[in-house]
CSV table of C-alpha atoms in Angstrom, one decimal:
chain,number,residue,atom,x,y,z
A,206,GLY,CA,0.0,0.1,-0.2
A,207,ILE,CA,2.8,2.0,0.8
A,208,PHE,CA,4.6,2.1,-2.6
A,209,LYS,CA,0.9,2.4,-4.2
A,210,ALA,CA,0.1,5.6,-2.4
A,211,LEU,CA,3.7,7.0,-3.5
A,212,ALA,CA,3.8,5.6,-7.0
A,213,ASP,CA,1.4,8.3,-8.4
A,214,ARG,CA,3.2,12.1,-8.9
A,215,LEU,CA,0.0,13.4,-6.9
A,216,GLY,CA,0.5,11.1,-4.0
A,217,LEU,CA,4.1,12.7,-3.8
A,218,LYS,CA,2.9,16.3,-4.5
A,219,ILE,CA,0.3,15.6,-1.2
A,220,VAL,CA,3.6,14.6,1.0
A,221,ASN,CA,5.4,17.7,-0.4
A,222,ARG,CA,2.7,20.0,0.8
A,223,LEU,CA,2.6,18.2,4.2
A,224,LEU,CA,5.8,18.4,4.6
A,225,ALA,CA,6.1,22.1,3.8
A,226,ALA,CA,3.0,22.4,6.5
A,227,GLY,CA,5.6,22.0,8.8
A,228,GLY,CA,3.6,19.6,11.2
A,229,ASP,CA,0.4,21.9,10.8
A,230,ALA,CA,-3.0,19.8,9.5
A,231,VAL,CA,-3.6,20.9,5.9
A,232,CYS,CA,-7.0,21.3,4.7
A,233,VAL,CA,-8.9,18.9,2.1
A,234,CYS,CA,-9.5,22.1,0.0
A,235,GLU,CA,-5.9,23.1,-0.4
A,236,PHE,CA,-5.1,19.8,-2.1
A,237,GLN,CA,-7.6,20.5,-4.6
A,238,GLU,CA,-6.5,23.8,-5.6
A,239,LEU,CA,-2.9,22.5,-5.6
A,240,LEU,CA,-3.5,19.5,-7.3
A,241,ALA,CA,-5.8,21.2,-9.6
A,242,MET,CA,-8.6,18.4,-9.6
A,243,LYS,CA,-12.0,17.8,-8.2
A,244,GLN,CA,-12.8,16.8,-5.0
A,245,PRO,CA,-13.6,13.1,-5.7
A,246,THR,CA,-9.5,12.7,-7.3
A,247,ALA,CA,-8.3,14.4,-4.1
A,248,SER,CA,-10.2,12.4,-2.0
A,249,TYR,CA,-9.0,9.0,-4.0
A,250,HIS,CA,-5.2,9.8,-3.6
A,251,LEU,CA,-5.6,11.2,-0.1
A,252,LYS,CA,-7.4,7.6,0.8
A,253,LEU,CA,-4.5,5.7,-0.6
A,254,LEU,CA,-1.7,7.7,1.5
A,255,LEU,CA,-4.2,7.3,5.0
A,256,ASP,CA,-4.5,3.6,4.0
A,257,ALA,CA,-1.3,3.5,4.0
A,258,GLY,CA,-0.4,4.8,6.9
A,259,LEU,CA,1.4,7.6,6.1
A,260,ILE,CA,-1.1,10.4,6.8
A,261,ALA,CA,-3.8,11.0,9.4
A,262,ARG,CA,-7.4,12.9,9.1
A,263,GLU,CA,-9.0,15.0,11.3
A,264,ARG,CA,-12.3,16.7,11.1
A,265,ARG,CA,-12.9,20.0,11.7
A,266,GLY,CA,-16.6,20.9,11.4
A,267,SER,CA,-17.4,20.3,7.6
A,268,PHE,CA,-13.8,19.8,6.5
A,269,ALA,CA,-11.1,17.3,6.9
A,270,TYR,CA,-7.6,18.3,7.7
A,271,TYR,CA,-4.7,16.0,6.9
A,272,SER,CA,-1.2,15.5,8.2
A,273,LEU,CA,1.9,13.3,8.1
A,274,VAL,CA,1.7,10.9,10.6
A,275,PRO,CA,4.8,10.9,13.0
A,276,GLY,CA,7.6,8.5,11.7
A,277,ALA,CA,6.1,7.6,8.4
A,278,LEU,CA,8.5,8.4,6.2
A,279,ALA,CA,11.2,6.7,8.2
A,280,ARG,CA,9.1,3.7,7.9
A,281,VAL,CA,9.0,4.4,4.2
A,282,ARG,CA,13.1,4.7,4.3
A,283,SER,CA,13.3,1.5,6.1
A,284,LEU,CA,11.6,-0.4,3.4
A,285,VAL,CA,14.3,0.9,0.4
A,286,GLU,CA,17.6,1.0,2.8
A,287,PRO,CA,19.7,-2.1,2.1
A,288,SER,CA,20.0,-4.2,5.2
């Protein structure tokens, strides 16, 4: 699931935006603008990252906010580093 979520350039753009947020949560509406796509497509890519355990979702009113799971990128690195 991790590699599927990161294999698409849109998934990588989402992760880069979350990294740029410096630990702050980012509203789903920002991803729609950033990726120049409609809500269902943005939600699909966010769900892939969520299911892979790379990001977390938090509800604030009627909006969802996303952030990187602490240690998620270290986990990805451990999967590709030679032992």
